[in-house]
């Protein structure tokens, strides 16, 4: 394995997971073994202590009955000396600390009674200690206690035995752990590796599948395993993302095609007109008329381009709104004054009001553009009757209604009119390219509002814009 692939292997999640698994396993096994070792040690020493206390009890009975008779102590020593497996040895001191009787083998271990210990025992404490003679490996357990004798001053007894079997049991236990631990770790790592591999296998599938997905082919989808776990959730999320990307790529392609079409048509028409104009000599008036028409067409194309720039900026979130508190009634009143003239020219009555006093947080230029588009449409698509603009406050919402008695929009078309380049009937020949309502919808949404249409063919349309109103 090369160094490079080796490094890659160490960075792999399944390797890291297995490593963590082994580490956790090892630490838990060590903690549990340590705990069991201490429990066993404690239990074994408790047993030894119980055994020593039994002997002390026996000695106490002898001393209580015959406090001065050392030959009975000798008998006791002979009796316990016979035990080869658990030899016990003892030493008896008077309460003052003078030696009264010492069994033969007690002398051999070289235990010296400390002054502190004597003081504590005289106060009634029972001292249990482990003692290791210098230069020897074997430890001993010694219990020291006071035996009060009625009528006498009392005796201090050291009773001890070796801890050879305790040590042996503990060392056996340790060896067993050391033998089984590597086996457990080995089996644990295989299990850990298998689990890591199994739980990460969908990731390899996702990686290999998503590698094939490019902007040219977004039709590919990942297949969930149907387990309903996090991996399935991830697959659903990725599928959703690919679907949204596919949708926006499709819309982008349509948008580009529509844009090219909308701009190409007037450019071709203008070019044709210019060619006809230049085919023979014309009068000054004819040239002037043509230039006026050219200017109108340039203005129209300029408007389309501006709308397109605005929409593409809003798509890429580059369009920043300059928000400030605005009196919506003022804004509508001044806009309506401008449109009054236009509707008079078409012999349509323009009714304004009631305009309730309502303020909103908004971008003045964009809100003017929103209502201009709506009022402009109302005038464009109405030939007889009236236009009615009103504003009312409904709780926390400012409601602007633009009602006309124009040609109306068929029910099935109403949900499409906010789409880019969508025109209900291209033969209507109004000069629009179908961007006005998309821009209106974007502006309303950017102001956290809502735009709705209610319309009936040949009766008229009502566009209602709801915007969050400022308090007060
Ligand atoms: P346009 O520039 O073509 O007016 P819009 O996006 O403003 O584009 O409107 C989309 C379509 O919705 C229009 O082509 C028109 O058919 C329809 N429409 C919009 N407003 C009205 C209205 N007030 N009355 C009737 N039809 C309307």
GROMACS .gro file of C-alpha atoms and ligand atoms in nm:
model
  499
    1UNK     CA    1   0.000   0.000   0.000
    2UNK     CA    2   0.147   0.335  -0.099
    3UNK     CA    3   0.188   0.610   0.158
    4UNK     CA    4  -0.084   0.810  -0.014
    5UNK     CA    5  -0.350   0.537  -0.002
    6UNK     CA    6  -0.239   0.458   0.355
    7UNK     CA    7  -0.306   0.815   0.457
    8UNK     CA    8  -0.645   0.799   0.287
    9UNK     CA    9  -0.729   0.478   0.473
   10UNK     CA   10  -0.659   0.645   0.809
   11UNK     CA   11  -0.890   0.931   0.715
   12UNK     CA   12  -1.179   0.699   0.636
   13UNK     CA   13  -1.483   0.721   0.864
   14UNK     CA   14  -1.524   0.343   0.898
   15UNK     CA   15  -1.163   0.318   1.020
   16UNK     CA   16  -1.213   0.604   1.267
   17UNK     CA   17  -1.542   0.457   1.392
   18UNK     CA   18  -1.382   0.117   1.448
   19UNK     CA   19  -1.093   0.281   1.632
   20UNK     CA   20  -1.334   0.467   1.860
   21UNK     CA   21  -1.528   0.148   1.912
   22UNK     CA   22  -1.212  -0.044   2.016
   23UNK     CA   23  -1.100   0.241   2.240
   24UNK     CA   24  -1.437   0.261   2.416
   25UNK     CA   25  -1.444  -0.117   2.445
   26UNK     CA   26  -1.091  -0.127   2.590
   27UNK     CA   27  -1.156   0.151   2.842
   28UNK     CA   28  -1.483  -0.011   2.957
   29UNK     CA   29  -1.315  -0.353   2.986
   30UNK     CA   30  -1.029  -0.202   3.191
   31UNK     CA   31  -1.266  -0.017   3.422
   32UNK     CA   32  -1.483  -0.325   3.478
   33UNK     CA   33  -1.178  -0.552   3.533
   34UNK     CA   34  -1.024  -0.300   3.774
   35UNK     CA   35  -1.348  -0.279   3.967
   36UNK     CA   36  -1.381  -0.659   3.987
   37UNK     CA   37  -1.016  -0.691   4.095
   38UNK     CA   38  -1.068  -0.447   4.384
   39UNK     CA   39  -1.395  -0.616   4.485
   40UNK     CA   40  -1.226  -0.957   4.489
   41UNK     CA   41  -0.931  -0.823   4.690
   42UNK     CA   42  -1.167  -0.661   4.939
   43UNK     CA   43  -1.372  -0.981   4.971
   44UNK     CA   44  -1.069  -1.206   5.021
   45UNK     CA   45  -0.915  -0.983   5.286
   46UNK     CA   46  -1.252  -0.965   5.462
   47UNK     CA   47  -1.249  -1.346   5.479
   48UNK     CA   48  -0.895  -1.345   5.625
   49UNK     CA   49  -1.002  -1.084   5.882
   50UNK     CA   50  -1.302  -1.294   5.982
   51UNK     CA   51  -1.071  -1.590   6.034
   52UNK     CA   52  -0.826  -1.382   6.245
   53UNK     CA   53  -1.110  -1.240   6.456
   54UNK     CA   54  -1.223  -1.597   6.527
   55UNK     CA   55  -0.879  -1.676   6.662
   56UNK     CA   56  -0.877  -1.357   6.870
   57UNK     CA   57  -1.209  -1.463   7.017
   58UNK     CA   58  -1.064  -1.797   7.120
   59UNK     CA   59  -0.761  -1.631   7.277
   60UNK     CA   60  -0.983  -1.381   7.459
   61UNK     CA   61  -1.176  -1.667   7.621
   62UNK     CA   62  -0.852  -1.827   7.744
   63UNK     CA   63  -0.719  -1.495   7.882
   64UNK     CA   64  -1.050  -1.403   8.044
   65UNK     CA   65  -1.059  -1.728   8.238
   66UNK     CA   66  -0.688  -1.761   8.313
   67UNK     CA   67  -0.519  -1.425   8.274
   68UNK     CA   68  -0.182  -1.530   8.418
   69UNK     CA   69  -0.137  -1.882   8.290
   70UNK     CA   70   0.116  -1.875   8.009
   71UNK     CA   71   0.118  -2.253   7.968
   72UNK     CA   72  -0.238  -2.232   7.831
   73UNK     CA   73  -0.111  -1.986   7.574
   74UNK     CA   74   0.162  -2.233   7.485
   75UNK     CA   75  -0.109  -2.501   7.436
   76UNK     CA   76  -0.299  -2.262   7.212
   77UNK     CA   77   0.019  -2.195   7.011
   78UNK     CA   78   0.082  -2.568   6.967
   79UNK     CA   79  -0.275  -2.616   6.861
   80UNK     CA   80  -0.262  -2.348   6.589
   81UNK     CA   81   0.088  -2.441   6.479
   82UNK     CA   82  -0.054  -2.770   6.353
   83UNK     CA   83  -0.233  -2.578   6.077
   84UNK     CA   84  -0.002  -2.578   5.782
   85UNK     CA   85  -0.231  -2.418   5.525
   86UNK     CA   86  -0.332  -2.112   5.725
   87UNK     CA   87  -0.065  -2.063   5.994
   88UNK     CA   88  -0.163  -1.805   6.254
   89UNK     CA   89   0.080  -1.624   6.483
   90UNK     CA   90   0.026  -1.390   6.768
   91UNK     CA   91   0.183  -1.164   7.024
   92UNK     CA   92   0.037  -1.050   7.355
   93UNK     CA   93   0.139  -0.726   7.527
   94UNK     CA   94   0.032  -0.586   7.859
   95UNK     CA   95  -0.164  -0.264   7.844
   96UNK     CA   96   0.155  -0.074   7.928
   97UNK     CA   97   0.314  -0.218   7.615
   98UNK     CA   98   0.539  -0.479   7.780
   99UNK     CA   99   0.577  -0.812   7.608
  100UNK     CA  100   0.368  -1.087   7.774
  101UNK     CA  101   0.374  -1.373   7.524
  102UNK     CA  102   0.499  -1.411   7.163
  103UNK     CA  103   0.435  -1.714   6.947
  104UNK     CA  104   0.746  -1.857   6.782
  105UNK     CA  105   0.666  -1.769   6.423
  106UNK     CA  106   0.548  -1.417   6.509
  107UNK     CA  107   0.902  -1.333   6.611
  108UNK     CA  108   1.020  -1.448   6.269
  109UNK     CA  109   0.832  -1.186   6.072
  110UNK     CA  110   1.003  -0.899   6.250
  111UNK     CA  111   0.696  -0.694   6.332
  112UNK     CA  112   0.755  -0.404   6.572
  113UNK     CA  113   0.462  -0.248   6.760
  114UNK     CA  114   0.453   0.124   6.696
  115UNK     CA  115   0.376   0.375   6.972
  116UNK     CA  116   0.098   0.542   6.776
  117UNK     CA  117  -0.068   0.209   6.714
  118UNK     CA  118  -0.055   0.130   7.087
  119UNK     CA  119  -0.219   0.460   7.173
  120UNK     CA  120  -0.498   0.402   6.923
  121UNK     CA  121  -0.561   0.045   7.042
  122UNK     CA  122  -0.570   0.158   7.406
  123UNK     CA  123  -0.843   0.403   7.310
  124UNK     CA  124  -1.045   0.105   7.188
  125UNK     CA  125  -0.969   0.108   6.812
  126UNK     CA  126  -0.924  -0.220   6.629
  127UNK     CA  127  -0.634  -0.185   6.381
  128UNK     CA  128  -0.619  -0.395   6.068
  129UNK     CA  129  -0.304  -0.363   5.859
  130UNK     CA  130  -0.106  -0.525   5.581
  131UNK     CA  131   0.257  -0.567   5.667
  132UNK     CA  132   0.544  -0.667   5.441
  133UNK     CA  133   0.871  -0.760   5.621
  134UNK     CA  134   1.172  -0.590   5.474
  135UNK     CA  135   1.334  -0.785   5.189
  136UNK     CA  136   1.045  -1.031   5.161
  137UNK     CA  137   0.778  -1.054   4.891
  138UNK     CA  138   0.505  -1.208   5.099
  139UNK     CA  139   0.267  -0.967   5.281
  140UNK     CA  140   0.096  -1.041   5.612
  141UNK     CA  141  -0.234  -0.935   5.760
  142UNK     CA  142  -0.226  -0.830   6.125
  143UNK     CA  143  -0.518  -0.732   6.347
  144UNK     CA  144  -0.438  -0.556   6.671
  145UNK     CA  145  -0.699  -0.517   6.944
  146UNK     CA  146  -0.742  -0.461   7.318
  147UNK     CA  147  -0.883  -0.736   7.536
  148UNK     CA  148  -1.005  -0.592   7.864
  149UNK     CA  149  -1.001  -0.846   8.146
  150UNK     CA  150  -1.226  -0.769   8.442
  151UNK     CA  151  -1.012  -0.710   8.749
  152UNK     CA  152  -0.694  -0.687   8.537
  153UNK     CA  153  -0.554  -0.405   8.331
  154UNK     CA  154  -0.612  -0.593   7.999
  155UNK     CA  155  -0.399  -0.722   7.712
  156UNK     CA  156  -0.315  -0.603   7.365
  157UNK     CA  157  -0.318  -0.877   7.102
  158UNK     CA  158  -0.153  -0.886   6.759
  159UNK     CA  159  -0.301  -1.172   6.556
  160UNK     CA  160  -0.163  -1.230   6.206
  161UNK     CA  161  -0.144  -1.462   5.908
  162UNK     CA  162   0.019  -1.448   5.564
  163UNK     CA  163  -0.167  -1.336   5.254
  164UNK     CA  164  -0.011  -1.595   5.025
  165UNK     CA  165  -0.347  -1.729   4.898
  166UNK     CA  166  -0.500  -1.388   4.860
  167UNK     CA  167  -0.203  -1.285   4.647
  168UNK     CA  168  -0.225  -1.600   4.444
  169UNK     CA  169  -0.599  -1.564   4.379
  170UNK     CA  170  -0.553  -1.203   4.275
  171UNK     CA  171  -0.266  -1.287   4.045
  172UNK     CA  172  -0.475  -1.568   3.888
  173UNK     CA  173  -0.757  -1.325   3.831
  174UNK     CA  174  -0.515  -1.076   3.671
  175UNK     CA  175  -0.373  -1.343   3.441
  176UNK     CA  176  -0.720  -1.451   3.330
  177UNK     CA  177  -0.809  -1.093   3.246
  178UNK     CA  178  -0.485  -1.046   3.052
  179UNK     CA  179  -0.556  -1.360   2.849
  180UNK     CA  180  -0.925  -1.287   2.776
  181UNK     CA  181  -0.889  -0.911   2.714
  182UNK     CA  182  -0.700  -0.938   2.380
  183UNK     CA  183  -0.951  -1.201   2.261
  184UNK     CA  184  -1.240  -0.971   2.356
  185UNK     CA  185  -1.072  -0.673   2.188
  186UNK     CA  186  -1.010  -0.877   1.874
  187UNK     CA  187  -1.372  -0.995   1.853
  188UNK     CA  188  -1.493  -0.643   1.942
  189UNK     CA  189  -1.288  -0.484   1.663
  190UNK     CA  190  -1.425  -0.729   1.406
  191UNK     CA  191  -1.779  -0.647   1.528
  192UNK     CA  192  -1.701  -0.272   1.525
  193UNK     CA  193  -1.557  -0.289   1.173
  194UNK     CA  194  -1.860  -0.484   1.051
  195UNK     CA  195  -2.105  -0.238   1.212
  196UNK     CA  196  -1.918   0.067   1.077
  197UNK     CA  197  -1.908  -0.085   0.728
  198UNK     CA  198  -2.277  -0.171   0.740
  199UNK     CA  199  -2.395   0.166   0.864
  200UNK     CA  200  -2.175   0.358   0.618
  201UNK     CA  201  -2.247   0.149   0.310
  202UNK     CA  202  -2.527   0.388   0.191
  203UNK     CA  203  -2.269   0.671   0.186
  204UNK     CA  204  -2.060   0.487  -0.076
  205UNK     CA  205  -2.378   0.442  -0.279
  206UNK     CA  206  -2.467   0.812  -0.246
  207UNK     CA  207  -2.110   0.914  -0.342
  208UNK     CA  208  -2.095   0.696  -0.653
  209UNK     CA  209  -2.444   0.799  -0.768
  210UNK     CA  210  -2.402   1.173  -0.712
  211UNK     CA  211  -2.073   1.168  -0.907
  212UNK     CA  212  -2.276   1.099  -1.224
  213UNK     CA  213  -2.511   1.389  -1.168
  214UNK     CA  214  -2.411   1.696  -1.369
  215UNK     CA  215  -2.592   2.010  -1.481
  216UNK     CA  216  -2.657   1.832  -1.814
  217UNK     CA  217  -2.827   1.535  -1.656
  218UNK     CA  218  -3.023   1.613  -1.346
  219UNK     CA  219  -3.286   1.345  -1.408
  220UNK     CA  220  -3.096   1.086  -1.199
  221UNK     CA  221  -3.237   1.014  -0.850
  222UNK     CA  222  -3.105   0.814  -0.553
  223UNK     CA  223  -3.312   0.515  -0.442
  224UNK     CA  224  -3.393   0.510  -0.068
  225UNK     CA  225  -3.358   0.170   0.105
  226UNK     CA  226  -3.697   0.204   0.273
  227UNK     CA  227  -3.552   0.172   0.624
  228UNK     CA  228  -3.676   0.516   0.726
  229UNK     CA  229  -3.346   0.590   0.904
  230UNK     CA  230  -3.116   0.894   0.882
  231UNK     CA  231  -2.956   0.760   0.563
  232UNK     CA  232  -3.295   0.743   0.393
  233UNK     CA  233  -3.365   1.095   0.518
  234UNK     CA  234  -3.033   1.208   0.366
  235UNK     CA  235  -3.122   1.040   0.034
  236UNK     CA  236  -3.462   1.216   0.033
  237UNK     CA  237  -3.293   1.550   0.110
  238UNK     CA  238  -3.040   1.502  -0.172
  239UNK     CA  239  -3.321   1.400  -0.411
  240UNK     CA  240  -3.514   1.713  -0.312
  241UNK     CA  241  -3.204   1.924  -0.376
  242UNK     CA  242  -3.146   1.767  -0.719
  243UNK     CA  243  -3.514   1.823  -0.803
  244UNK     CA  244  -3.491   2.191  -0.708
  245UNK     CA  245  -3.168   2.226  -0.909
  246UNK     CA  246  -3.330   2.055  -1.209
  247UNK     CA  247  -3.626   2.286  -1.178
  248UNK     CA  248  -3.418   2.601  -1.158
  249UNK     CA  249  -3.189   2.490  -1.445
  250UNK     CA  250  -3.502   2.428  -1.652
  251UNK     CA  251  -3.646   2.766  -1.562
  252UNK     CA  252  -3.312   2.933  -1.640
  253UNK     CA  253  -3.304   2.770  -1.986
  254UNK     CA  254  -3.667   2.874  -2.053
  255UNK     CA  255  -3.596   3.223  -1.928
  256UNK     CA  256  -3.294   3.259  -2.157
  257UNK     CA  257  -3.493   3.128  -2.456
  258UNK     CA  258  -3.788   3.362  -2.382
  259UNK     CA  259  -3.558   3.660  -2.328
  260UNK     CA  260  -3.374   3.600  -2.656
  261UNK     CA  261  -3.706   3.564  -2.835
  262UNK     CA  262  -3.857   3.881  -2.684
  263UNK     CA  263  -3.551   4.088  -2.777
  264UNK     CA  264  -3.486   3.929  -3.114
  265UNK     CA  265  -3.836   4.000  -3.250
  266UNK     CA  266  -3.828   4.383  -3.210
  267UNK     CA  267  -3.464   4.400  -3.328
  268UNK     CA  268  -3.550   4.206  -3.647
  269UNK     CA  269  -3.858   4.422  -3.700
  270UNK     CA  270  -3.658   4.745  -3.658
  271UNK     CA  271  -3.390   4.617  -3.895
  272UNK     CA  272  -3.654   4.534  -4.158
  273UNK     CA  273  -3.810   4.877  -4.118
  274UNK     CA  274  -3.472   5.047  -4.157
  275UNK     CA  275  -3.400   4.846  -4.472
  276UNK     CA  276  -3.736   4.944  -4.629
  277UNK     CA  277  -3.671   5.308  -4.528
  278UNK     CA  278  -3.330   5.304  -4.697
  279UNK     CA  279  -3.451   5.127  -5.014
  280UNK     CA  280  -3.550   5.462  -5.171
  281UNK     CA  281  -3.536   5.835  -5.098
  282UNK     CA  282  -3.793   5.955  -4.837
  283UNK     CA  283  -3.932   6.287  -4.729
  284UNK     CA  284  -3.807   6.451  -4.405
  285UNK     CA  285  -4.148   6.377  -4.242
  286UNK     CA  286  -4.120   6.009  -4.331
  287UNK     CA  287  -3.772   5.992  -4.175
  288UNK     CA  288  -3.898   6.175  -3.864
  289UNK     CA  289  -4.195   5.939  -3.826
  290UNK     CA  290  -3.964   5.639  -3.857
  291UNK     CA  291  -3.722   5.780  -3.599
  292UNK     CA  292  -4.008   5.847  -3.353
  293UNK     CA  293  -4.120   5.489  -3.398
  294UNK     CA  294  -3.762   5.366  -3.351
  295UNK     CA  295  -3.735   5.568  -3.029
  296UNK     CA  296  -4.058   5.415  -2.896
  297UNK     CA  297  -3.927   5.067  -2.973
  298UNK     CA  298  -3.591   5.147  -2.806
  299UNK     CA  299  -3.777   5.266  -2.495
  300UNK     CA  300  -3.979   4.945  -2.492
  301UNK     CA  301  -3.667   4.729  -2.524
  302UNK     CA  302  -3.497   4.937  -2.258
  303UNK     CA  303  -3.788   4.868  -2.024
  304UNK     CA  304  -3.769   4.493  -2.098
  305UNK     CA  305  -3.395   4.496  -2.027
  306UNK     CA  306  -3.445   4.686  -1.701
  307UNK     CA  307  -3.715   4.438  -1.594
  308UNK     CA  308  -3.486   4.147  -1.679
  309UNK     CA  309  -3.196   4.297  -1.483
  310UNK     CA  310  -3.427   4.347  -1.185
  311UNK     CA  311  -3.558   3.989  -1.198
  312UNK     CA  312  -3.214   3.833  -1.237
  313UNK     CA  313  -3.084   4.043  -0.946
  314UNK     CA  314  -3.377   3.932  -0.733
  315UNK     CA  315  -3.302   3.569  -0.827
  316UNK     CA  316  -2.943   3.592  -0.713
  317UNK     CA  317  -3.046   3.787  -0.399
  318UNK     CA  318  -2.839   4.087  -0.513
  319UNK     CA  319  -3.139   4.316  -0.503
  320UNK     CA  320  -3.132   4.509  -0.182
  321UNK     CA  321  -3.442   4.691  -0.063
  322UNK     CA  322  -3.405   5.030   0.102
  323UNK     CA  323  -3.668   4.992   0.370
  324UNK     CA  324  -3.817   5.291   0.552
  325UNK     CA  325  -4.157   5.375   0.705
  326UNK     CA  326  -4.391   5.497   0.427
  327UNK     CA  327  -4.738   5.647   0.425
  328UNK     CA  328  -4.907   5.415   0.178
  329UNK     CA  329  -5.208   5.647   0.129
  330UNK     CA  330  -4.976   5.935   0.016
  331UNK     CA  331  -4.784   5.704  -0.216
  332UNK     CA  332  -5.104   5.576  -0.383
  333UNK     CA  333  -5.259   5.922  -0.410
  334UNK     CA  334  -4.961   6.069  -0.597
  335UNK     CA  335  -4.942   5.765  -0.829
  336UNK     CA  336  -5.316   5.786  -0.905
  337UNK     CA  337  -5.276   6.155  -1.000
  338UNK     CA  338  -5.031   6.048  -1.273
  339UNK     CA  339  -5.260   5.776  -1.408
  340UNK     CA  340  -5.570   5.995  -1.403
  341UNK     CA  341  -5.460   6.163  -1.726
  342UNK     CA  342  -5.390   5.831  -1.898
  343UNK     CA  343  -5.735   5.691  -1.814
  344UNK     CA  344  -5.905   6.014  -1.921
  345UNK     CA  345  -5.739   5.976  -2.262
  346UNK     CA  346  -5.903   5.631  -2.285
  347UNK     CA  347  -6.237   5.764  -2.158
  348UNK     CA  348  -6.228   5.544  -1.851
  349UNK     CA  349  -6.327   5.690  -1.517
  350UNK     CA  350  -6.059   5.666  -1.250
  351UNK     CA  351  -6.195   5.646  -0.894
  352UNK     CA  352  -5.961   5.684  -0.599
  353UNK     CA  353  -6.062   5.609  -0.245
  354UNK     CA  354  -6.132   5.558   0.023
  355UNK     CA  355  -5.762   5.572   0.111
  356UNK     CA  356  -5.732   5.500   0.482
  357UNK     CA  357  -5.423   5.631   0.661
  358UNK     CA  358  -5.184   5.335   0.672
  359UNK     CA  359  -4.807   5.321   0.704
  360UNK     CA  360  -4.589   5.031   0.600
  361UNK     CA  361  -4.221   4.946   0.613
  362UNK     CA  362  -4.110   4.940   0.252
  363UNK     CA  363  -3.887   5.042  -0.037
  364UNK     CA  364  -4.053   5.349  -0.193
  365UNK     CA  365  -3.922   5.294  -0.548
  366UNK     CA  366  -4.021   4.925  -0.552
  367UNK     CA  367  -4.369   4.987  -0.407
  368UNK     CA  368  -4.425   5.260  -0.667
  369UNK     CA  369  -4.316   5.009  -0.934
  370UNK     CA  370  -4.555   4.744  -0.792
  371UNK     CA  371  -4.864   4.970  -0.801
  372UNK     CA  372  -4.760   5.124  -1.135
  373UNK     CA  373  -4.753   4.776  -1.292
  374UNK     CA  374  -5.096   4.691  -1.150
  375UNK     CA  375  -5.267   5.023  -1.239
  376UNK     CA  376  -5.098   5.024  -1.579
  377UNK     CA  377  -5.237   4.674  -1.649
  378UNK     CA  378  -5.584   4.779  -1.530
  379UNK     CA  379  -5.584   5.069  -1.778
  380UNK     CA  380  -5.426   4.857  -2.054
  381UNK     CA  381  -5.682   4.578  -2.029
  382UNK     CA  382  -5.991   4.800  -1.983
  383UNK     CA  383  -6.164   4.975  -2.271
  384UNK     CA  384  -6.494   5.084  -2.109
  385UNK     CA  385  -6.601   5.141  -1.754
  386UNK     CA  386  -6.382   5.235  -1.461
  387UNK     CA  387  -6.073   5.174  -1.254
  388UNK     CA  388  -6.107   5.187  -0.878
  389UNK     CA  389  -5.809   5.212  -0.638
  390UNK     CA  390  -5.870   5.182  -0.262
  391UNK     CA  391  -5.673   5.129   0.059
  392UNK     CA  392  -5.801   4.998   0.390
  393UNK     CA  393  -5.650   4.876   0.714
  394UNK     CA  394  -5.761   4.533   0.827
  395UNK     CA  395  -5.600   4.459   1.165
  396UNK     CA  396  -5.224   4.445   1.106
  397UNK     CA  397  -5.263   4.437   0.730
  398UNK     CA  398  -5.278   4.710   0.468
  399UNK     CA  399  -5.511   4.605   0.184
  400UNK     CA  400  -5.471   4.774  -0.155
  401UNK     CA  401  -5.736   4.690  -0.415
  402UNK     CA  402  -5.706   4.775  -0.783
  403UNK     CA  403  -6.035   4.696  -0.952
  404UNK     CA  404  -6.114   4.731  -1.319
  405UNK     CA  405  -6.406   4.655  -1.549
  406UNK     CA  406  -6.181   4.527  -1.827
  407UNK     CA  407  -6.154   4.207  -2.027
  408UNK     CA  408  -6.079   3.990  -1.722
  409UNK     CA  409  -5.872   3.673  -1.699
  410UNK     CA  410  -6.012   3.319  -1.745
  411UNK     CA  411  -6.005   3.110  -1.423
  412UNK     CA  412  -5.761   2.850  -1.563
  413UNK     CA  413  -5.511   3.125  -1.656
  414UNK     CA  414  -5.514   3.303  -1.323
  415UNK     CA  415  -5.241   3.094  -1.159
  416UNK     CA  416  -5.008   3.144  -1.460
  417UNK     CA  417  -5.020   3.520  -1.495
  418UNK     CA  418  -4.745   3.569  -1.233
  419UNK     CA  419  -4.503   3.351  -1.432
  420UNK     CA  420  -4.228   3.519  -1.631
  421UNK     CA  421  -4.311   3.599  -1.994
  422UNK     CA  422  -4.663   3.466  -1.947
  423UNK     CA  423  -4.933   3.645  -2.139
  424UNK     CA  424  -5.292   3.524  -2.139
  425UNK     CA  425  -5.349   3.588  -2.503
  426UNK     CA  426  -5.059   3.702  -2.712
  427UNK     CA  427  -5.299   3.844  -2.969
  428UNK     CA  428  -5.412   4.105  -2.713
  429UNK     CA  429  -5.123   4.321  -2.850
  430UNK     CA  430  -5.074   4.551  -2.554
  431UNK     CA  431  -4.701   4.589  -2.594
  432UNK     CA  432  -4.625   4.403  -2.270
  433UNK     CA  433  -4.400   4.098  -2.259
  434UNK     CA  434  -4.542   3.930  -1.950
  435UNK     CA  435  -4.287   4.045  -1.690
  436UNK     CA  436  -4.494   4.307  -1.503
  437UNK     CA  437  -4.679   4.068  -1.271
  438UNK     CA  438  -4.367   3.855  -1.199
  439UNK     CA  439  -4.195   4.173  -1.081
  440UNK     CA  440  -4.505   4.272  -0.883
  441UNK     CA  441  -4.510   3.933  -0.711
  442UNK     CA  442  -4.140   3.949  -0.627
  443UNK     CA  443  -4.181   4.298  -0.474
  444UNK     CA  444  -4.481   4.188  -0.265
  445UNK     CA  445  -4.296   3.879  -0.138
  446UNK     CA  446  -3.985   4.084  -0.056
  447UNK     CA  447  -4.215   4.297   0.163
  448UNK     CA  448  -4.356   3.985   0.333
  449UNK     CA  449  -4.693   4.042   0.171
  450UNK     CA  450  -4.934   3.863  -0.060
  451UNK     CA  451  -5.088   3.933  -0.400
  452UNK     CA  452  -5.417   3.778  -0.514
  453UNK     CA  453  -5.635   3.808  -0.819
  454UNK     CA  454  -6.008   3.774  -0.856
  455UNK     CA  455  -6.130   3.801  -1.212
  456UNK     CA  456  -6.406   3.710  -1.451
  457UNK     CA  457  -6.375   3.735  -1.830
  458UNK     CA  458  -6.553   4.041  -1.975
  459UNK     CA  459  -6.651   4.166  -1.628
  460UNK     CA  460  -6.318   4.278  -1.487
  461UNK     CA  461  -6.040   4.196  -1.246
  462UNK     CA  462  -5.949   4.289  -0.891
  463UNK     CA  463  -5.587   4.262  -0.777
  464UNK     CA  464  -5.550   4.271  -0.395
  465UNK     CA  465  -5.213   4.339  -0.235
  466UNK     CA  466  -5.178   4.275   0.141
  467UNK     CA  467  -4.876   4.423   0.319
  468UNK     CA  468  -4.788   4.417   0.690
  469UNK     CA  469  -4.899   4.753   0.832
  470UNK     CA  470  -4.702   4.953   1.087
  471UNK     CA  471  -4.871   5.001   1.426
  472UNK     CA  472  -5.021   5.336   1.512
  473LIG     P1  473  -4.794   4.225  -1.963
  473LIG     O1  474  -4.672   4.307  -1.974
  473LIG     O2  475  -4.818   4.136  -2.078
  473LIG     O3  476  -4.911   4.301  -1.916
  473LIG     P2  477  -4.802   4.111  -1.698
  473LIG     O4  478  -4.709   4.022  -1.632
  473LIG     O5  479  -4.823   4.246  -1.637
  473LIG     O6  480  -4.755   4.122  -1.847
  473LIG     O7  481  -4.940   4.039  -1.707
  473LIG     C1  482  -4.947   3.905  -1.749
  473LIG     C2  483  -5.079   3.878  -1.820
  473LIG     O8  484  -5.187   3.887  -1.726
  473LIG     C3  485  -5.110   3.979  -1.924
  473LIG     O9  486  -5.060   3.937  -2.050
  473LIG     C4  487  -5.262   3.987  -1.927
  473LIG    O10  488  -5.313   3.894  -2.018
  473LIG     C5  489  -5.303   3.943  -1.788
  473LIG     N1  490  -5.345   4.060  -1.706
  473LIG     C6  491  -5.272   4.129  -1.618
  473LIG     N2  492  -5.344   4.226  -1.558
  473LIG     C7  493  -5.468   4.220  -1.614
  473LIG     C8  494  -5.589   4.293  -1.596
  473LIG     N3  495  -5.600   4.393  -1.509
  473LIG     N4  496  -5.697   4.256  -1.670
  473LIG     C9  497  -5.689   4.156  -1.757
  473LIG     N5  498  -5.579   4.081  -1.779
  473LIG    C10  499  -5.469   4.112  -1.709
   0.00000   0.00000   0.00000
